[in-house]
PDB file of C-alpha atoms in Angstrom:
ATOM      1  CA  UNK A  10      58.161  25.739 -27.618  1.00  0.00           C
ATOM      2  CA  UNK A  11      58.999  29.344 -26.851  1.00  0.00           C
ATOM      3  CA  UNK A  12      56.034  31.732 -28.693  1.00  0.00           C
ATOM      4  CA  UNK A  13      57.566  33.722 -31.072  1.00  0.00           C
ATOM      5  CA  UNK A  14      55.565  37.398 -31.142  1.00  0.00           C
ATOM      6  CA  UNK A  15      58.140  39.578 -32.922  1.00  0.00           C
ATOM      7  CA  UNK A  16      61.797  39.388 -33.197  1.00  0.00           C
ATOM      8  CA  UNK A  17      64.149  42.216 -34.041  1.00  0.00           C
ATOM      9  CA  UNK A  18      67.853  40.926 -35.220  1.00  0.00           C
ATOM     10  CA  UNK A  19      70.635  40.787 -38.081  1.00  0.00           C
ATOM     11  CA  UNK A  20      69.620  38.573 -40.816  1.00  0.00           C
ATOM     12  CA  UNK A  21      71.515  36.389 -42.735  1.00  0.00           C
ATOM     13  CA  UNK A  22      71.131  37.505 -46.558  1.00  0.00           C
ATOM     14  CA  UNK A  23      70.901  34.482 -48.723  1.00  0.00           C
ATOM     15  CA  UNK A  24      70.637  35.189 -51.933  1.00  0.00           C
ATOM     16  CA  UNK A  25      70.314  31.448 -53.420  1.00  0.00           C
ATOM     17  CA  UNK A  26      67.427  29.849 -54.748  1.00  0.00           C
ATOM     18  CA  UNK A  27      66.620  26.067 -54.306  1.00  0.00           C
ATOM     19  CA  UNK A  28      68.874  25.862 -51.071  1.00  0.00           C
ATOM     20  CA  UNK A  29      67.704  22.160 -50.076  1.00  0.00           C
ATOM     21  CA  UNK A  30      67.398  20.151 -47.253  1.00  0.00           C
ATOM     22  CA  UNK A  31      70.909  18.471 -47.663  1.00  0.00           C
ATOM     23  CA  UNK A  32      72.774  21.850 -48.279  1.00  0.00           C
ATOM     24  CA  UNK A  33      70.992  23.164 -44.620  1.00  0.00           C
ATOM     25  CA  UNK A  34      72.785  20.215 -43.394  1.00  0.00           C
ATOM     26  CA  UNK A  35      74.586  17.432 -45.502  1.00  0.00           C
ATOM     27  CA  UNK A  36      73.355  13.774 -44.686  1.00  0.00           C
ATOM     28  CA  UNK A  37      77.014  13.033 -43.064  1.00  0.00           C
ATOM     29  CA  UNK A  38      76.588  15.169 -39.889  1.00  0.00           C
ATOM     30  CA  UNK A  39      73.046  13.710 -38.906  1.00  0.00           C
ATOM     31  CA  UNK A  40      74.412  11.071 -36.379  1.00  0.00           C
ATOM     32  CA  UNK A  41      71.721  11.396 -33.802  1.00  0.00           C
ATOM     33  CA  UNK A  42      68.704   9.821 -34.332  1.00  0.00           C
ATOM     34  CA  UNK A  43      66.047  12.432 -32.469  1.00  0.00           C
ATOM     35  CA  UNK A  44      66.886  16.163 -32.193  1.00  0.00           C
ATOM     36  CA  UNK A  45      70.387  16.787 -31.022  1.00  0.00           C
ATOM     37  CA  UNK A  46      71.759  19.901 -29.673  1.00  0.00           C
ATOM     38  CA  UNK A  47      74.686  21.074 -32.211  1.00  0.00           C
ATOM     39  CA  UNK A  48      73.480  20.672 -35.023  1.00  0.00           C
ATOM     40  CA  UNK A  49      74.009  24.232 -35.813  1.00  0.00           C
ATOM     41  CA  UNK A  50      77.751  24.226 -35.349  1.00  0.00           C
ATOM     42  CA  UNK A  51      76.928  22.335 -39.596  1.00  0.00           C
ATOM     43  CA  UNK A  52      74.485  24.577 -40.598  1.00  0.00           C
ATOM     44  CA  UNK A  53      75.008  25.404 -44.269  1.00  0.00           C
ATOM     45  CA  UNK A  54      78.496  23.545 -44.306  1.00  0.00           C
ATOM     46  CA  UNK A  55      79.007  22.744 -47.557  1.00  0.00           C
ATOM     47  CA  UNK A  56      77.914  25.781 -49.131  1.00  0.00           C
ATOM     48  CA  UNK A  57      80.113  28.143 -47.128  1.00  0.00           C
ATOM     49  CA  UNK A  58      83.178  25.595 -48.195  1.00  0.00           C
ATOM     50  CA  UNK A  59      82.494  26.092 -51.667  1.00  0.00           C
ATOM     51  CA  UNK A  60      82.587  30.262 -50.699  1.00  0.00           C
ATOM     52  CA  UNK A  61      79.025  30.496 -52.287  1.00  0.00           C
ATOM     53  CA  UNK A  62      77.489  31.772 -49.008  1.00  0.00           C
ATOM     54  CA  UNK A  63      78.124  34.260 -46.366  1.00  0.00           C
ATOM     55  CA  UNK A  64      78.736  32.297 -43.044  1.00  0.00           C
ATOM     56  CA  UNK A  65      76.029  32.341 -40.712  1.00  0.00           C
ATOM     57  CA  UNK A  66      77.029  34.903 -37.283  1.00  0.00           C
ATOM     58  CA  UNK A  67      75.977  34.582 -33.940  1.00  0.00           C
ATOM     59  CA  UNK A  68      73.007  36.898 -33.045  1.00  0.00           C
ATOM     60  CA  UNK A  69      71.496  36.229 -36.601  1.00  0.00           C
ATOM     61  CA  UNK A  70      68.094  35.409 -35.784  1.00  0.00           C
ATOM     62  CA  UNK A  71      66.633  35.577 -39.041  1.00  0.00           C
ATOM     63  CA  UNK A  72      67.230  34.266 -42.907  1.00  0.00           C
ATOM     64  CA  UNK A  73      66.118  35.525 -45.968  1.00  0.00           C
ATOM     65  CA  UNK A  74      66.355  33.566 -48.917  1.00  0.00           C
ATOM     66  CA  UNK A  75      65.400  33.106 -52.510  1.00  0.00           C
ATOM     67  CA  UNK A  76      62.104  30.944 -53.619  1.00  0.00           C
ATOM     68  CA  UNK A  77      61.832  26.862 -52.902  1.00  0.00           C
ATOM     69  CA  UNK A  78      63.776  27.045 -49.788  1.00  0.00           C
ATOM     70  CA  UNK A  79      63.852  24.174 -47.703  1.00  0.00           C
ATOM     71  CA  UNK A  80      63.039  21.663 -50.518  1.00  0.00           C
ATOM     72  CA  UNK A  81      64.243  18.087 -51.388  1.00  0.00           C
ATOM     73  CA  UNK A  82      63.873  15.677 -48.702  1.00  0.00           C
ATOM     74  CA  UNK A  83      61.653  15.656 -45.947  1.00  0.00           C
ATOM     75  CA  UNK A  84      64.622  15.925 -43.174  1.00  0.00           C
ATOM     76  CA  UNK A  85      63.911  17.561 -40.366  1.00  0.00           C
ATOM     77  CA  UNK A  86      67.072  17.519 -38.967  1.00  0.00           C
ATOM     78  CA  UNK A  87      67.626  20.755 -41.564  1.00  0.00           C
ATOM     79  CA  UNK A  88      65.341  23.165 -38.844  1.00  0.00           C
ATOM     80  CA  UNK A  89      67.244  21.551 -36.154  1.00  0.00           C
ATOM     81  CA  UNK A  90      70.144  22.638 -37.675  1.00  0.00           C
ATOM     82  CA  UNK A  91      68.516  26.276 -38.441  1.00  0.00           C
ATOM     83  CA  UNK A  92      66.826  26.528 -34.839  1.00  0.00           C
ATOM     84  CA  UNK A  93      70.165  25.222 -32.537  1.00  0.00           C
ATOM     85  CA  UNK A  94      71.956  28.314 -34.686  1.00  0.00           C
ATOM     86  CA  UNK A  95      69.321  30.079 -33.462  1.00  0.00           C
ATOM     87  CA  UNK A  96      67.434  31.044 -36.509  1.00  0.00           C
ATOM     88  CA  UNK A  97      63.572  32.089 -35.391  1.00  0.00           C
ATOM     89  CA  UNK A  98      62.396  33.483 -38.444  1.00  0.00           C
ATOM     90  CA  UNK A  99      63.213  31.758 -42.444  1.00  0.00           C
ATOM     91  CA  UNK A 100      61.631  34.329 -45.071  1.00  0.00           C
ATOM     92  CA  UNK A 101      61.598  33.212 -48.649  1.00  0.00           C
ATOM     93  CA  UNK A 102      58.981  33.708 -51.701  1.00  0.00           C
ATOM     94  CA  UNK A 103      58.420  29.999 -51.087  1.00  0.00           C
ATOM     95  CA  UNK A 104      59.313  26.772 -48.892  1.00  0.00           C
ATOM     96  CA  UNK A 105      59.220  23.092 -49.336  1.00  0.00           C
ATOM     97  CA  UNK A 106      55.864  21.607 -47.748  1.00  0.00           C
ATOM     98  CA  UNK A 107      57.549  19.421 -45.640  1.00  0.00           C
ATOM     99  CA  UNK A 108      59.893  22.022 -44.749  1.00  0.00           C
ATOM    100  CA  UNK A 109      57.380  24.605 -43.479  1.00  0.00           C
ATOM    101  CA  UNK A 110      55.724  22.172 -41.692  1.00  0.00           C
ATOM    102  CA  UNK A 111      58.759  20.973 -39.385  1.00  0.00           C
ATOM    103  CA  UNK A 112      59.828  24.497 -39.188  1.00  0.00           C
ATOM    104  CA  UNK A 113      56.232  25.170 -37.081  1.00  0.00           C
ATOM    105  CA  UNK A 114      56.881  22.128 -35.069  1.00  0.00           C
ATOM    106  CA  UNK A 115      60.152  23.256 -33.955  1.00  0.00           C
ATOM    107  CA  UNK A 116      59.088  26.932 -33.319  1.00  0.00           C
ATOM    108  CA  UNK A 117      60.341  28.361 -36.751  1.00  0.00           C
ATOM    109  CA  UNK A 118      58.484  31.129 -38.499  1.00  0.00           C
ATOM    110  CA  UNK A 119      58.408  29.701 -42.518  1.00  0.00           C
ATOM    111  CA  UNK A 120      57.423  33.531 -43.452  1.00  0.00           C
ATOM    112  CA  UNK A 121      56.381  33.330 -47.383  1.00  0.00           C
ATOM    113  CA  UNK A 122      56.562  36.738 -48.983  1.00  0.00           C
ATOM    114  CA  UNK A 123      56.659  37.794 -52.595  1.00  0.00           C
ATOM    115  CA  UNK A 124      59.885  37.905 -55.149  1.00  0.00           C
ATOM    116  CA  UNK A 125      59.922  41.236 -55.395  1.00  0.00           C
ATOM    117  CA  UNK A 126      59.854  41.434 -51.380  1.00  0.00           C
ATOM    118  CA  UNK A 127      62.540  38.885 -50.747  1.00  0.00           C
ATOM    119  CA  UNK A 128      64.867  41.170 -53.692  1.00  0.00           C
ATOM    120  CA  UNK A 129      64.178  44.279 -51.675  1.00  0.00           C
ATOM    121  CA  UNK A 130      64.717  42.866 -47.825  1.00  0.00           C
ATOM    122  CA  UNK A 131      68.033  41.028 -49.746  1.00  0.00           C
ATOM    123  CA  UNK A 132      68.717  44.458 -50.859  1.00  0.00           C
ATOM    124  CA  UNK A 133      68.486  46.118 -47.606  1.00  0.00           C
ATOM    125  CA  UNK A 134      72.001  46.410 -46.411  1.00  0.00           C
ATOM    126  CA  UNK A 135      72.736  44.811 -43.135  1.00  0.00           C
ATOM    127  CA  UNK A 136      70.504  46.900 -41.068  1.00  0.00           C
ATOM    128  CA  UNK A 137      68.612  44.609 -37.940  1.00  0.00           C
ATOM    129  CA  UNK A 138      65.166  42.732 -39.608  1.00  0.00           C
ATOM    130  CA  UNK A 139      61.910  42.782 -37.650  1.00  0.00           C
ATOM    131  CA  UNK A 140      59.286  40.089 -38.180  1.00  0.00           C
ATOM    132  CA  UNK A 141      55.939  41.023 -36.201  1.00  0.00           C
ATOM    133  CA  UNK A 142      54.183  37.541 -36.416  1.00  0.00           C
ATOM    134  CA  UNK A 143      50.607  39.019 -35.022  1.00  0.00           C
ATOM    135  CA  UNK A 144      50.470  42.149 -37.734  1.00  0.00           C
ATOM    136  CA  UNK A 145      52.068  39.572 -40.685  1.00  0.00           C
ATOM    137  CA  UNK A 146      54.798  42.209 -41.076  1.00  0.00           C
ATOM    138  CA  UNK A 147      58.219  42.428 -42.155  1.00  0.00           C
ATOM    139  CA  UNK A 148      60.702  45.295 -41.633  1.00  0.00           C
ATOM    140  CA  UNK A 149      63.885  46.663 -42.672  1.00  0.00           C
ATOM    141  CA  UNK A 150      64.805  49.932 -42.303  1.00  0.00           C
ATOM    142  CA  UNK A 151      62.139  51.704 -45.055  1.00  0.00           C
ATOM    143  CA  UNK A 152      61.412  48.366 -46.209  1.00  0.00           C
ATOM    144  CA  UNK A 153      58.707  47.142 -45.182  1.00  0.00           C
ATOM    145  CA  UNK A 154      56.746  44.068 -46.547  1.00  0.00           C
ATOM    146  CA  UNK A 155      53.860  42.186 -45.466  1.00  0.00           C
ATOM    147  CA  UNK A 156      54.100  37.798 -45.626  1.00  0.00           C
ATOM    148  CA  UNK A 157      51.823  35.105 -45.506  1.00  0.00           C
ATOM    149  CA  UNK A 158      51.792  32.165 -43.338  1.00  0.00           C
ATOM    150  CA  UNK A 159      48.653  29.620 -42.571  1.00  0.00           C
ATOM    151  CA  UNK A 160      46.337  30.874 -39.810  1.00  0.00           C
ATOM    152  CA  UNK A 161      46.690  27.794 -37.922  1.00  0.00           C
ATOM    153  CA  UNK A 162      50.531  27.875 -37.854  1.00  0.00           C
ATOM    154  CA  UNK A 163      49.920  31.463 -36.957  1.00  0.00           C
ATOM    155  CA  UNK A 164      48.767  30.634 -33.885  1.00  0.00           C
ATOM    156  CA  UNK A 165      50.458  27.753 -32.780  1.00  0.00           C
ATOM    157  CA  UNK A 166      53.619  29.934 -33.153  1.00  0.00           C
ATOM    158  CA  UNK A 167      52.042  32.915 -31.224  1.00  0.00           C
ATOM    159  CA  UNK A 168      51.543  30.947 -28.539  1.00  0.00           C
ATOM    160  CA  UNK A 169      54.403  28.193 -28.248  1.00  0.00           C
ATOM    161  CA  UNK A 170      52.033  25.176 -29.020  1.00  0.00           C
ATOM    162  CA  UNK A 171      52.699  22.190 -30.699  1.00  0.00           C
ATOM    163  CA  UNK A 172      49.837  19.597 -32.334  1.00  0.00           C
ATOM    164  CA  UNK A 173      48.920  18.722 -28.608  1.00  0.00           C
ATOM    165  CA  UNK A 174      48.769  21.726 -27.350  1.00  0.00           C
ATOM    166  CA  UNK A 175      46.148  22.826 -30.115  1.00  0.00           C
ATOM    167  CA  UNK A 176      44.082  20.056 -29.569  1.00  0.00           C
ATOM    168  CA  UNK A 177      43.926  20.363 -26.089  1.00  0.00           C
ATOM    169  CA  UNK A 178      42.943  24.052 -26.593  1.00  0.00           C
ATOM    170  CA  UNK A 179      39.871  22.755 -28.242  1.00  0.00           C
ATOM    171  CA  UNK A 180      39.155  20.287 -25.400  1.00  0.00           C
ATOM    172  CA  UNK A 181      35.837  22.271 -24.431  1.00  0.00           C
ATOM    173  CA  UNK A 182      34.654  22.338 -27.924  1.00  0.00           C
ATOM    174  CA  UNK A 183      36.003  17.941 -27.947  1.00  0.00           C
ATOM    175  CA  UNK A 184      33.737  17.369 -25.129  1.00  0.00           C
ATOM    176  CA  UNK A 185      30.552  19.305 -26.203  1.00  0.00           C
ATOM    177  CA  UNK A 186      30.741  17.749 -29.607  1.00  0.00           C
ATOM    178  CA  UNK A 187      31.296  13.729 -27.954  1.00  0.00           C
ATOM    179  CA  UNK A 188      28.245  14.944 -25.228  1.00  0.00           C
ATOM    180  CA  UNK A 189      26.029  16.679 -28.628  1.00  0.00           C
ATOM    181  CA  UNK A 190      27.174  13.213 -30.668  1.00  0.00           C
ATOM    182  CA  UNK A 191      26.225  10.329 -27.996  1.00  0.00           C
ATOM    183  CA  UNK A 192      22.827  11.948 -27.902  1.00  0.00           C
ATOM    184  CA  UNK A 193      22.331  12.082 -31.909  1.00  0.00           C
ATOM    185  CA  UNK A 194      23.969   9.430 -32.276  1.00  0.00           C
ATOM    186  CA  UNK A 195      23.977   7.267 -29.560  1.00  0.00           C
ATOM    187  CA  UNK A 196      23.625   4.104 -32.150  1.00  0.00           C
ATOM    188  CA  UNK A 197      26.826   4.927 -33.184  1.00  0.00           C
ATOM    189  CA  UNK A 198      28.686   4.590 -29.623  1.00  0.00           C
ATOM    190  CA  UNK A 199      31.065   1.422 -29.559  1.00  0.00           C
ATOM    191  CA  UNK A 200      29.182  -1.136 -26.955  1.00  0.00           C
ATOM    192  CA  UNK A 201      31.207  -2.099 -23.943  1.00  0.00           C
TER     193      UNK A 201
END
């Protein structure tokens, strides 16, 4: 995964609520069965049809959406969809769990800020977005809003990991704990 520090880009202003899993992309373009590169090219498909939407432009690196985003089913071809666009950075007053959680594994920053925040970075105009992952900070021009995100997923997005790559940065503290365990516990060892 690349990290993701900060990124500095247009946004895509989405000023829906409840955008779901099927509306990032509708069940009828998922054809491949593990992550597929175009996926992007039906990113939001439906909704930009229907005119309710402003249709996603190249160099937009960043979304920012109304509350729930991301909810419904537990698809994850929906941040494949939003990450072969290009999308690094989804900012919303809240996500689907599932959501969030495929957005980390595919190097997405699920940035939750308040209502009031997402109204006023909505509001901005179309002036670039930064998102400074290490300070939790959001900026647009004078707005400028701080978001929350879980401390783990914090750091596996500062520094490109996945769930491997977070375990194995613990392998020190693995080891000491199995060396500390087989001595206080040694009667719990399996017997070979």
């Amino acid at each position: 995964m690349t990290p993701f520090t900060t990124e500095t880009a247009p946004a895509l202003k989405l000023p829906v609520a409840n955008v779901d899993t099927d509306q990032l992309i509708p069940a009828r373009f998922m054809k491949e069965p593990r992550k597929p590169d175009g996926y992007g090219r039906f990113l939001l498909h439906d909704l930009m049809q229907e005119g309710d939407i402003p249709e996603p432009q190249p160099g937009q690196k960043i979304l920012v959406a109304r509350r729930n985003f991301g909810c419904g089913s537990s698809r994850e071809a929906a941040v494949y969809a939003l990450g072969d666009f290009g999308f690094r950075c989804i900012i919303a007053p809240s996500f689907g769990d599932i959501f969030s959680s495929n957005c980390v594994k595919n190097g997405v920053v699920p940035a939750t800020v308040d209502e009031a925040d997402a109204e006023a970075l909505l509001a901005a105009g179309d002036l670039p977005v930064t998102v400074d992952l290490a300070a939790q900070r959001i900026t647009a021009g004078n707005v400028v809003v701080e978001f929350r995100i879980d401390p783990v997923w914090k750091t596996q997005l500062l520094n490109g990991w996945d769930d491997i790559d977070l375990t194995l940065a613990e392998a020190d503290r693995i080891a000491a704990f199995v060396a500390r365990d087989a001595t206080e516990r040694g009667w719990a060892a399996p017997r070979r």
